[in-house]
Amino acid sequence: MFRRGKDEDGMTEPEVYFESLFPEDRELARIEESIRERGMPEISVEPAYGRLLTLLAAATGAKAALEIGALGGYSGVCLARGLRAGGTLTSLELKPEYAELARANLAAAGFADKVEMIVGNAADSLEKLEADGRKFDFFFIDADKENYPAYLEWAIRLAEPGAVIAADNTLLRGRTLNPDKQGPAVRAMREFNRRIAQDERLIGAHLPAFDGLALAMVK
Ligand code: SAH
Ligand code: DHB
Ligand code: MG
């Protein structure tokens, strides 16, 4: 089938069933192909969660979205599709060659004028965005997992009231649930997940399908 390799291992029957209902998305399939042919990691957000990002950005009328972790631009295209007219996507990416591919894929999808790609360590980029007085109304956290708690704090600091935060991979392929796993990324993700559930500045929710997705609204 045309779907990505990682779907073969461990999609549940409900995940397979619902995924099968959607038509092929040629634009996103081309992006996955561009990632594959460069030998980059095939870790774009799940199609189902990409659709959810588009839906949420559109439903909330997102005007200034911030993505942490661009890879090849798959989630960037999903976010950009949902932006309201005149809206912009700012995307932070560590690796220049990934940022370049993401930029090219976003341009090919018609979003060249809506996207600001910032290359470098996200922590530095976030500091600069704050110093510049930037605010955002939609966040997608999907970069280095050990910094998720820090990225959540940054998102809250840079948030307009009512901003939505989404974060990928809250289950870390099951490691989050495995008490034998105590590495820095796993511990950070458990802390992140607790904060989504308990932080009084947020209305939080967790979706357990696929590799887990956290959602929150900043009150
Ligand atoms: N959001 C993308 C997938 C991102 S994969 C999508 O769904 O299409 C994670 C990305 O985070 C990789 O591209 C990786 O290079 C980037 N990354 C890792 N550590 C980072 C850091 N400290 N700062 C910025 N980006 C980082
Ligand atoms: C993996 C998947 C991701 O979506 C990600 O952002 C990082 C890593 C993985 O499956 O290894
Ligand atoms: Mg991810």
PDB file of C-alpha atoms and ligand atoms in Angstrom:
ATOM      1  CA  MET A   1       0.000   0.000   0.000  1.00  0.00           C
ATOM      2  CA  PHE A   2       0.961   3.608  -0.313  1.00  0.00           C
ATOM      3  CA  ARG A   3       1.078   4.324   3.376  1.00  0.00           C
ATOM      4  CA  ARG A   4       4.272   4.741   5.329  1.00  0.00           C
ATOM      5  CA  GLY A   5       6.263   1.824   6.665  1.00  0.00           C
ATOM      6  CA  LYS A   6       5.805   2.618  10.305  1.00  0.00           C
ATOM      7  CA  ASP A   7       2.057   2.096   9.968  1.00  0.00           C
ATOM      8  CA  GLU A   8       2.618  -1.584   9.193  1.00  0.00           C
ATOM      9  CA  ASP A   9       3.968  -2.281  12.659  1.00  0.00           C
ATOM     10  CA  GLY A  10       1.394  -1.846  15.318  1.00  0.00           C
ATOM     11  CA  MET A  11      -1.543   0.136  14.033  1.00  0.00           C
ATOM     12  CA  THR A  12      -4.615  -1.062  15.890  1.00  0.00           C
ATOM     13  CA  GLU A  13      -7.645  -2.325  13.982  1.00  0.00           C
ATOM     14  CA  PRO A  14      -9.647   0.836  14.734  1.00  0.00           C
ATOM     15  CA  GLU A  15      -6.715   2.958  13.540  1.00  0.00           C
ATOM     16  CA  VAL A  16      -6.474   0.926  10.312  1.00  0.00           C
ATOM     17  CA  TYR A  17     -10.254   1.058   9.819  1.00  0.00           C
ATOM     18  CA  PHE A  18     -10.612   4.820  10.185  1.00  0.00           C
ATOM     19  CA  GLU A  19      -7.483   5.490   8.157  1.00  0.00           C
ATOM     20  CA  SER A  20      -8.888   3.390   5.306  1.00  0.00           C
ATOM     21  CA  LEU A  21     -11.889   5.723   4.946  1.00  0.00           C
ATOM     22  CA  PHE A  22      -9.853   8.734   3.867  1.00  0.00           C
ATOM     23  CA  PRO A  23      -8.829   9.362   0.265  1.00  0.00           C
ATOM     24  CA  GLU A  24      -5.143   9.386  -0.538  1.00  0.00           C
ATOM     25  CA  ASP A  25      -3.585  12.806   0.019  1.00  0.00           C
ATOM     26  CA  ARG A  26      -1.188  13.197  -2.903  1.00  0.00           C
ATOM     27  CA  GLU A  27       0.463  16.307  -1.564  1.00  0.00           C
ATOM     28  CA  LEU A  28       1.306  14.682   1.767  1.00  0.00           C
ATOM     29  CA  ALA A  29       2.318  11.429   0.039  1.00  0.00           C
ATOM     30  CA  ARG A  30       4.817  13.446  -2.042  1.00  0.00           C
ATOM     31  CA  ILE A  31       6.267  14.918   1.141  1.00  0.00           C
ATOM     32  CA  GLU A  32       6.687  11.471   2.674  1.00  0.00           C
ATOM     33  CA  GLU A  33       8.384  10.329  -0.543  1.00  0.00           C
ATOM     34  CA  SER A  34      10.773  13.315  -0.433  1.00  0.00           C
ATOM     35  CA  ILE A  35      11.730  12.348   3.126  1.00  0.00           C
ATOM     36  CA  ARG A  36      12.194   8.696   2.195  1.00  0.00           C
ATOM     37  CA  GLU A  37      14.351   9.397  -0.870  1.00  0.00           C
ATOM     38  CA  ARG A  38      16.733  11.533   1.199  1.00  0.00           C
ATOM     39  CA  GLY A  39      17.096   8.821   3.808  1.00  0.00           C
ATOM     40  CA  MET A  40      15.672  11.115   6.491  1.00  0.00           C
ATOM     41  CA  PRO A  41      13.789   9.572   9.440  1.00  0.00           C
ATOM     42  CA  GLU A  42      10.219   8.655   8.462  1.00  0.00           C
ATOM     43  CA  ILE A  43       8.679  10.166  11.547  1.00  0.00           C
ATOM     44  CA  SER A  44       6.216  12.718  10.214  1.00  0.00           C
ATOM     45  CA  VAL A  45       3.105  13.061  12.346  1.00  0.00           C
ATOM     46  CA  GLU A  46       0.496  10.334  11.772  1.00  0.00           C
ATOM     47  CA  PRO A  47      -1.952  11.209   8.979  1.00  0.00           C
ATOM     48  CA  ALA A  48      -4.849  11.071  11.439  1.00  0.00           C
ATOM     49  CA  TYR A  49      -3.172  13.603  13.712  1.00  0.00           C
ATOM     50  CA  GLY A  50      -2.158  15.733  10.738  1.00  0.00           C
ATOM     51  CA  ARG A  51      -5.848  15.981   9.853  1.00  0.00           C
ATOM     52  CA  LEU A  52      -6.607  16.884  13.439  1.00  0.00           C
ATOM     53  CA  LEU A  53      -4.009  19.691  13.317  1.00  0.00           C
ATOM     54  CA  THR A  54      -5.673  21.103  10.190  1.00  0.00           C
ATOM     55  CA  LEU A  55      -9.107  20.812  11.793  1.00  0.00           C
ATOM     56  CA  LEU A  56      -8.048  22.440  15.060  1.00  0.00           C
ATOM     57  CA  ALA A  57      -6.173  25.279  13.367  1.00  0.00           C
ATOM     58  CA  ALA A  58      -9.208  25.953  11.175  1.00  0.00           C
ATOM     59  CA  ALA A  59     -11.747  25.592  13.982  1.00  0.00           C
ATOM     60  CA  THR A  60      -9.837  27.989  16.238  1.00  0.00           C
ATOM     61  CA  GLY A  61      -9.153  30.463  13.438  1.00  0.00           C
ATOM     62  CA  ALA A  62      -5.404  30.216  14.004  1.00  0.00           C
ATOM     63  CA  LYS A  63      -3.534  33.241  12.718  1.00  0.00           C
ATOM     64  CA  ALA A  64      -0.023  32.681  14.089  1.00  0.00           C
ATOM     65  CA  ALA A  65       1.060  29.062  14.496  1.00  0.00           C
ATOM     66  CA  LEU A  66       4.393  27.948  15.950  1.00  0.00           C
ATOM     67  CA  GLU A  67       5.799  24.504  15.229  1.00  0.00           C
ATOM     68  CA  ILE A  68       8.809  23.073  17.066  1.00  0.00           C
ATOM     69  CA  GLY A  69      10.403  20.417  14.826  1.00  0.00           C
ATOM     70  CA  ALA A  70       9.774  20.734  11.056  1.00  0.00           C
ATOM     71  CA  LEU A  71      11.433  17.618   9.559  1.00  0.00           C
ATOM     72  CA  GLY A  72      10.167  17.599   5.915  1.00  0.00           C
ATOM     73  CA  GLY A  73       7.211  19.914   6.356  1.00  0.00           C
ATOM     74  CA  TYR A  74       4.423  17.323   6.653  1.00  0.00           C
ATOM     75  CA  SER A  75       2.892  18.744   9.822  1.00  0.00           C
ATOM     76  CA  GLY A  76       3.741  22.233   8.567  1.00  0.00           C
ATOM     77  CA  VAL A  77       1.509  21.708   5.528  1.00  0.00           C
ATOM     78  CA  CYS A  78      -1.239  20.321   7.791  1.00  0.00           C
ATOM     79  CA  LEU A  79      -1.022  23.413  10.001  1.00  0.00           C
ATOM     80  CA  ALA A  80      -0.767  25.853   7.092  1.00  0.00           C
ATOM     81  CA  ARG A  81      -3.886  24.315   5.507  1.00  0.00           C
ATOM     82  CA  GLY A  82      -5.888  25.261   8.580  1.00  0.00           C
ATOM     83  CA  LEU A  83      -4.648  28.819   9.022  1.00  0.00           C
ATOM     84  CA  ARG A  84      -7.090  31.626   8.547  1.00  0.00           C
ATOM     85  CA  ALA A  85      -6.541  34.006   5.599  1.00  0.00           C
ATOM     86  CA  GLY A  86      -3.413  36.052   6.236  1.00  0.00           C
ATOM     87  CA  GLY A  87      -2.210  33.643   8.918  1.00  0.00           C
ATOM     88  CA  THR A  88       1.412  32.554   9.265  1.00  0.00           C
ATOM     89  CA  LEU A  89       3.341  29.480  10.348  1.00  0.00           C
ATOM     90  CA  THR A  90       6.655  29.866  12.168  1.00  0.00           C
ATOM     91  CA  SER A  91       8.586  26.603  12.168  1.00  0.00           C
ATOM     92  CA  LEU A  92      11.697  25.877  14.254  1.00  0.00           C
ATOM     93  CA  GLU A  93      14.142  23.247  12.989  1.00  0.00           C
ATOM     94  CA  LEU A  94      17.618  22.298  14.184  1.00  0.00           C
ATOM     95  CA  LYS A  95      18.972  20.809  10.963  1.00  0.00           C
ATOM     96  CA  PRO A  96      19.494  23.147   8.002  1.00  0.00           C
ATOM     97  CA  GLU A  97      18.954  20.391   5.428  1.00  0.00           C
ATOM     98  CA  TYR A  98      15.628  19.405   7.011  1.00  0.00           C
ATOM     99  CA  ALA A  99      14.541  23.043   7.213  1.00  0.00           C
ATOM    100  CA  GLU A 100      15.397  23.439   3.531  1.00  0.00           C
ATOM    101  CA  LEU A 101      13.278  20.444   2.529  1.00  0.00           C
ATOM    102  CA  ALA A 102      10.405  21.624   4.735  1.00  0.00           C
ATOM    103  CA  ARG A 103      10.592  25.055   3.160  1.00  0.00           C
ATOM    104  CA  ALA A 104      10.578  23.555  -0.347  1.00  0.00           C
ATOM    105  CA  ASN A 105       7.653  21.249   0.452  1.00  0.00           C
ATOM    106  CA  LEU A 106       5.644  24.080   2.003  1.00  0.00           C
ATOM    107  CA  ALA A 107       6.361  26.224  -1.062  1.00  0.00           C
ATOM    108  CA  ALA A 108       5.294  23.397  -3.398  1.00  0.00           C
ATOM    109  CA  ALA A 109       2.038  23.189  -1.431  1.00  0.00           C
ATOM    110  CA  GLY A 110       1.429  26.895  -2.052  1.00  0.00           C
ATOM    111  CA  PHE A 111       2.403  28.247   1.368  1.00  0.00           C
ATOM    112  CA  ALA A 112       5.731  29.950   0.593  1.00  0.00           C
ATOM    113  CA  ASP A 113       4.465  33.376   1.663  1.00  0.00           C
ATOM    114  CA  LYS A 114       2.915  32.089   4.891  1.00  0.00           C
ATOM    115  CA  VAL A 115       5.953  30.330   6.327  1.00  0.00           C
ATOM    116  CA  GLU A 116       8.858  31.557   8.413  1.00  0.00           C
ATOM    117  CA  MET A 117      11.451  28.804   8.922  1.00  0.00           C
ATOM    118  CA  ILE A 118      13.950  29.406  11.734  1.00  0.00           C
ATOM    119  CA  VAL A 119      17.010  27.160  11.720  1.00  0.00           C
ATOM    120  CA  GLY A 120      18.790  26.349  14.973  1.00  0.00           C
ATOM    121  CA  ASN A 121      18.293  24.930  18.420  1.00  0.00           C
ATOM    122  CA  ALA A 122      14.639  25.588  19.325  1.00  0.00           C
ATOM    123  CA  ALA A 123      15.552  26.828  22.818  1.00  0.00           C
ATOM    124  CA  ASP A 124      17.592  29.662  21.270  1.00  0.00           C
ATOM    125  CA  SER A 125      14.923  30.443  18.687  1.00  0.00           C
ATOM    126  CA  LEU A 126      12.226  30.567  21.374  1.00  0.00           C
ATOM    127  CA  GLU A 127      14.295  32.991  23.438  1.00  0.00           C
ATOM    128  CA  LYS A 128      14.658  35.236  20.411  1.00  0.00           C
ATOM    129  CA  LEU A 129      10.944  35.067  19.605  1.00  0.00           C
ATOM    130  CA  GLU A 130      10.150  36.133  23.160  1.00  0.00           C
ATOM    131  CA  ALA A 131      12.714  38.963  23.043  1.00  0.00           C
ATOM    132  CA  ASP A 132      11.018  40.123  19.836  1.00  0.00           C
ATOM    133  CA  GLY A 133       7.660  40.191  21.622  1.00  0.00           C
ATOM    134  CA  ARG A 134       6.120  37.526  19.393  1.00  0.00           C
ATOM    135  CA  LYS A 135       2.876  35.796  20.384  1.00  0.00           C
ATOM    136  CA  PHE A 136       1.169  32.743  18.892  1.00  0.00           C
ATOM    137  CA  ASP A 137      -2.300  31.220  19.027  1.00  0.00           C
ATOM    138  CA  PHE A 138      -1.440  27.655  17.985  1.00  0.00           C
ATOM    139  CA  PHE A 139       1.528  25.465  18.936  1.00  0.00           C
ATOM    140  CA  PHE A 140       2.697  22.079  17.731  1.00  0.00           C
ATOM    141  CA  ILE A 141       5.475  20.551  19.836  1.00  0.00           C
ATOM    142  CA  ASP A 142       7.250  17.700  18.014  1.00  0.00           C
ATOM    143  CA  ALA A 143      11.038  18.033  18.499  1.00  0.00           C
ATOM    144  CA  ASP A 144      13.518  16.559  21.030  1.00  0.00           C
ATOM    145  CA  LYS A 145      11.458  14.782  23.640  1.00  0.00           C
ATOM    146  CA  GLU A 146      13.611  15.558  26.695  1.00  0.00           C
ATOM    147  CA  ASN A 147      12.764  19.236  26.234  1.00  0.00           C
ATOM    148  CA  TYR A 148       8.974  18.824  26.078  1.00  0.00           C
ATOM    149  CA  PRO A 149       8.437  20.275  29.589  1.00  0.00           C
ATOM    150  CA  ALA A 150      10.550  23.309  28.647  1.00  0.00           C
ATOM    151  CA  TYR A 151       8.719  23.668  25.333  1.00  0.00           C
ATOM    152  CA  LEU A 152       5.390  23.587  27.169  1.00  0.00           C
ATOM    153  CA  GLU A 153       6.551  26.465  29.390  1.00  0.00           C
ATOM    154  CA  TRP A 154       7.705  28.393  26.333  1.00  0.00           C
ATOM    155  CA  ALA A 155       4.369  27.798  24.615  1.00  0.00           C
ATOM    156  CA  ILE A 156       2.472  29.118  27.628  1.00  0.00           C
ATOM    157  CA  ARG A 157       4.758  32.185  27.763  1.00  0.00           C
ATOM    158  CA  LEU A 158       4.340  32.927  24.064  1.00  0.00           C
ATOM    159  CA  ALA A 159       0.596  32.168  24.030  1.00  0.00           C
ATOM    160  CA  GLU A 160      -2.257  34.494  23.318  1.00  0.00           C
ATOM    161  CA  PRO A 161      -5.135  33.759  25.711  1.00  0.00           C
ATOM    162  CA  GLY A 162      -7.090  30.793  24.365  1.00  0.00           C
ATOM    163  CA  ALA A 163      -4.153  29.440  22.380  1.00  0.00           C
ATOM    164  CA  VAL A 164      -4.140  25.735  21.551  1.00  0.00           C
ATOM    165  CA  ILE A 165      -1.117  23.505  22.165  1.00  0.00           C
ATOM    166  CA  ALA A 166      -0.693  20.086  20.532  1.00  0.00           C
ATOM    167  CA  ALA A 167       2.237  17.745  21.169  1.00  0.00           C
ATOM    168  CA  ASP A 168       3.173  14.503  19.400  1.00  0.00           C
ATOM    169  CA  ASN A 169       4.551  11.181  20.700  1.00  0.00           C
ATOM    170  CA  THR A 170       3.358  11.296  24.300  1.00  0.00           C
ATOM    171  CA  LEU A 171       3.610   7.480  24.486  1.00  0.00           C
ATOM    172  CA  LEU A 172       7.160   7.181  23.074  1.00  0.00           C
ATOM    173  CA  ARG A 173       6.259   3.850  21.420  1.00  0.00           C
ATOM    174  CA  GLY A 174       5.163   2.500  24.780  1.00  0.00           C
ATOM    175  CA  ARG A 175       8.241   3.561  26.742  1.00  0.00           C
ATOM    176  CA  THR A 176       6.203   6.150  28.663  1.00  0.00           C
ATOM    177  CA  LEU A 177       4.208   3.293  30.220  1.00  0.00           C
ATOM    178  CA  ASN A 178       7.145   0.971  30.895  1.00  0.00           C
ATOM    179  CA  PRO A 179       8.478   1.405  34.454  1.00  0.00           C
ATOM    180  CA  ASP A 180      11.795  -0.173  33.405  1.00  0.00           C
ATOM    181  CA  LYS A 181      12.405   2.809  31.125  1.00  0.00           C
ATOM    182  CA  GLN A 182      13.897   5.694  33.091  1.00  0.00           C
ATOM    183  CA  GLY A 183      15.952   7.596  30.505  1.00  0.00           C
ATOM    184  CA  PRO A 184      15.825  11.387  30.191  1.00  0.00           C
ATOM    185  CA  ALA A 185      13.323  11.488  27.303  1.00  0.00           C
ATOM    186  CA  VAL A 186      10.933   9.086  29.034  1.00  0.00           C
ATOM    187  CA  ARG A 187      11.092  10.929  32.352  1.00  0.00           C
ATOM    188  CA  ALA A 188      10.599  14.260  30.626  1.00  0.00           C
ATOM    189  CA  MET A 189       7.587  12.924  28.723  1.00  0.00           C
ATOM    190  CA  ARG A 190       5.974  11.620  31.917  1.00  0.00           C
ATOM    191  CA  GLU A 191       6.453  15.054  33.479  1.00  0.00           C
ATOM    192  CA  PHE A 192       5.048  16.716  30.354  1.00  0.00           C
ATOM    193  CA  ASN A 193       2.019  14.414  30.346  1.00  0.00           C
ATOM    194  CA  ARG A 194       1.308  15.123  34.031  1.00  0.00           C
ATOM    195  CA  ARG A 195       1.485  18.850  33.405  1.00  0.00           C
ATOM    196  CA  ILE A 196      -0.980  18.614  30.507  1.00  0.00           C
ATOM    197  CA  ALA A 197      -3.331  16.829  32.906  1.00  0.00           C
ATOM    198  CA  GLN A 198      -2.750  18.974  35.993  1.00  0.00           C
ATOM    199  CA  ASP A 199      -1.474  22.470  35.141  1.00  0.00           C
ATOM    200  CA  GLU A 200      -4.146  24.940  36.235  1.00  0.00           C
ATOM    201  CA  ARG A 201      -3.231  27.346  33.452  1.00  0.00           C
ATOM    202  CA  LEU A 202      -4.411  24.762  30.930  1.00  0.00           C
ATOM    203  CA  ILE A 203      -7.453  22.804  29.852  1.00  0.00           C
ATOM    204  CA  GLY A 204      -5.712  19.597  28.889  1.00  0.00           C
ATOM    205  CA  ALA A 205      -6.579  16.355  27.140  1.00  0.00           C
ATOM    206  CA  HIS A 206      -4.685  13.233  26.058  1.00  0.00           C
ATOM    207  CA  LEU A 207      -5.435  11.149  22.964  1.00  0.00           C
ATOM    208  CA  PRO A 208      -4.073   7.595  23.387  1.00  0.00           C
ATOM    209  CA  ALA A 209      -4.276   6.458  19.724  1.00  0.00           C
ATOM    210  CA  PHE A 210      -1.120   5.925  17.641  1.00  0.00           C
ATOM    211  CA  ASP A 211       1.906   7.237  19.590  1.00  0.00           C
ATOM    212  CA  GLY A 212      -0.218   9.560  21.729  1.00  0.00           C
ATOM    213  CA  LEU A 213      -1.106  13.213  21.189  1.00  0.00           C
ATOM    214  CA  ALA A 214      -1.556  15.828  23.898  1.00  0.00           C
ATOM    215  CA  LEU A 215      -3.917  18.760  23.461  1.00  0.00           C
ATOM    216  CA  ALA A 216      -4.321  21.786  25.664  1.00  0.00           C
ATOM    217  CA  MET A 217      -5.869  25.219  25.640  1.00  0.00           C
ATOM    218  CA  VAL A 218      -4.194  28.050  27.518  1.00  0.00           C
ATOM    219  CA  LYS A 219      -6.888  29.635  29.694  1.00  0.00           C
TER     220      LYS A 219
HETATM  221  N1  SAH B   1       6.744  17.852  12.971  1.00  0.00           N
HETATM  222  C1  SAH B   1       7.330  17.044  11.889  1.00  0.00           C
HETATM  223  C2  SAH B   1       8.169  15.926  12.466  1.00  0.00           C
HETATM  224  C3  SAH B   1       9.263  16.402  13.375  1.00  0.00           C
HETATM  225  S1  SAH B   1      10.454  15.125  13.742  1.00  0.00           S
HETATM  226  C4  SAH B   1       6.194  16.477  11.069  1.00  0.00           C
HETATM  227  O1  SAH B   1       5.300  15.866  11.661  1.00  0.00           O
HETATM  228  O2  SAH B   1       6.215  16.624   9.849  1.00  0.00           O
HETATM  229  C5  SAH B   1      11.419  15.982  14.939  1.00  0.00           C
HETATM  230  C6  SAH B   1      12.208  17.135  14.354  1.00  0.00           C
HETATM  231  O3  SAH B   1      12.727  17.907  15.443  1.00  0.00           O
HETATM  232  C7  SAH B   1      13.419  16.706  13.515  1.00  0.00           C
HETATM  233  O4  SAH B   1      13.371  17.334  12.271  1.00  0.00           O
HETATM  234  C8  SAH B   1      14.609  17.196  14.331  1.00  0.00           C
HETATM  235  O5  SAH B   1      15.711  17.615  13.553  1.00  0.00           O
HETATM  236  C9  SAH B   1      14.018  18.365  15.081  1.00  0.00           C
HETATM  237  N2  SAH B   1      14.730  18.722  16.312  1.00  0.00           N
HETATM  238  C10 SAH B   1      15.319  17.880  17.208  1.00  0.00           C
HETATM  239  N3  SAH B   1      15.884  18.571  18.210  1.00  0.00           N
HETATM  240  C11 SAH B   1      15.663  19.880  17.955  1.00  0.00           C
HETATM  241  C12 SAH B   1      16.005  21.084  18.610  1.00  0.00           C
HETATM  242  N4  SAH B   1      16.704  21.078  19.758  1.00  0.00           N
HETATM  243  N5  SAH B   1      15.613  22.254  18.063  1.00  0.00           N
HETATM  244  C13 SAH B   1      14.902  22.267  16.909  1.00  0.00           C
HETATM  245  N6  SAH B   1      14.530  21.165  16.240  1.00  0.00           N
HETATM  246  C14 SAH B   1      14.913  19.983  16.750  1.00  0.00           C
HETATM  247  C1  DHB B   2       9.612   9.107  16.497  1.00  0.00           C
HETATM  248  C2  DHB B   2       8.385   9.528  16.029  1.00  0.00           C
HETATM  249  C3  DHB B   2       8.083  10.875  16.035  1.00  0.00           C
HETATM  250  O1  DHB B   2       6.873  11.346  15.601  1.00  0.00           O
HETATM  251  C4  DHB B   2       8.986  11.803  16.503  1.00  0.00           C
HETATM  252  O2  DHB B   2       8.620  13.100  16.510  1.00  0.00           O
HETATM  253  C5  DHB B   2      10.239  11.398  16.965  1.00  0.00           C
HETATM  254  C6  DHB B   2      10.551  10.023  16.966  1.00  0.00           C
HETATM  255  C7  DHB B   2       9.904   7.660  16.509  1.00  0.00           C
HETATM  256  O3  DHB B   2       8.992   6.880  16.222  1.00  0.00           O
HETATM  257  O4  DHB B   2      11.042   7.300  16.789  1.00  0.00           O
HETATM  258 MG    MG B   3       6.504  13.268  16.255  1.00  0.00          MG
END
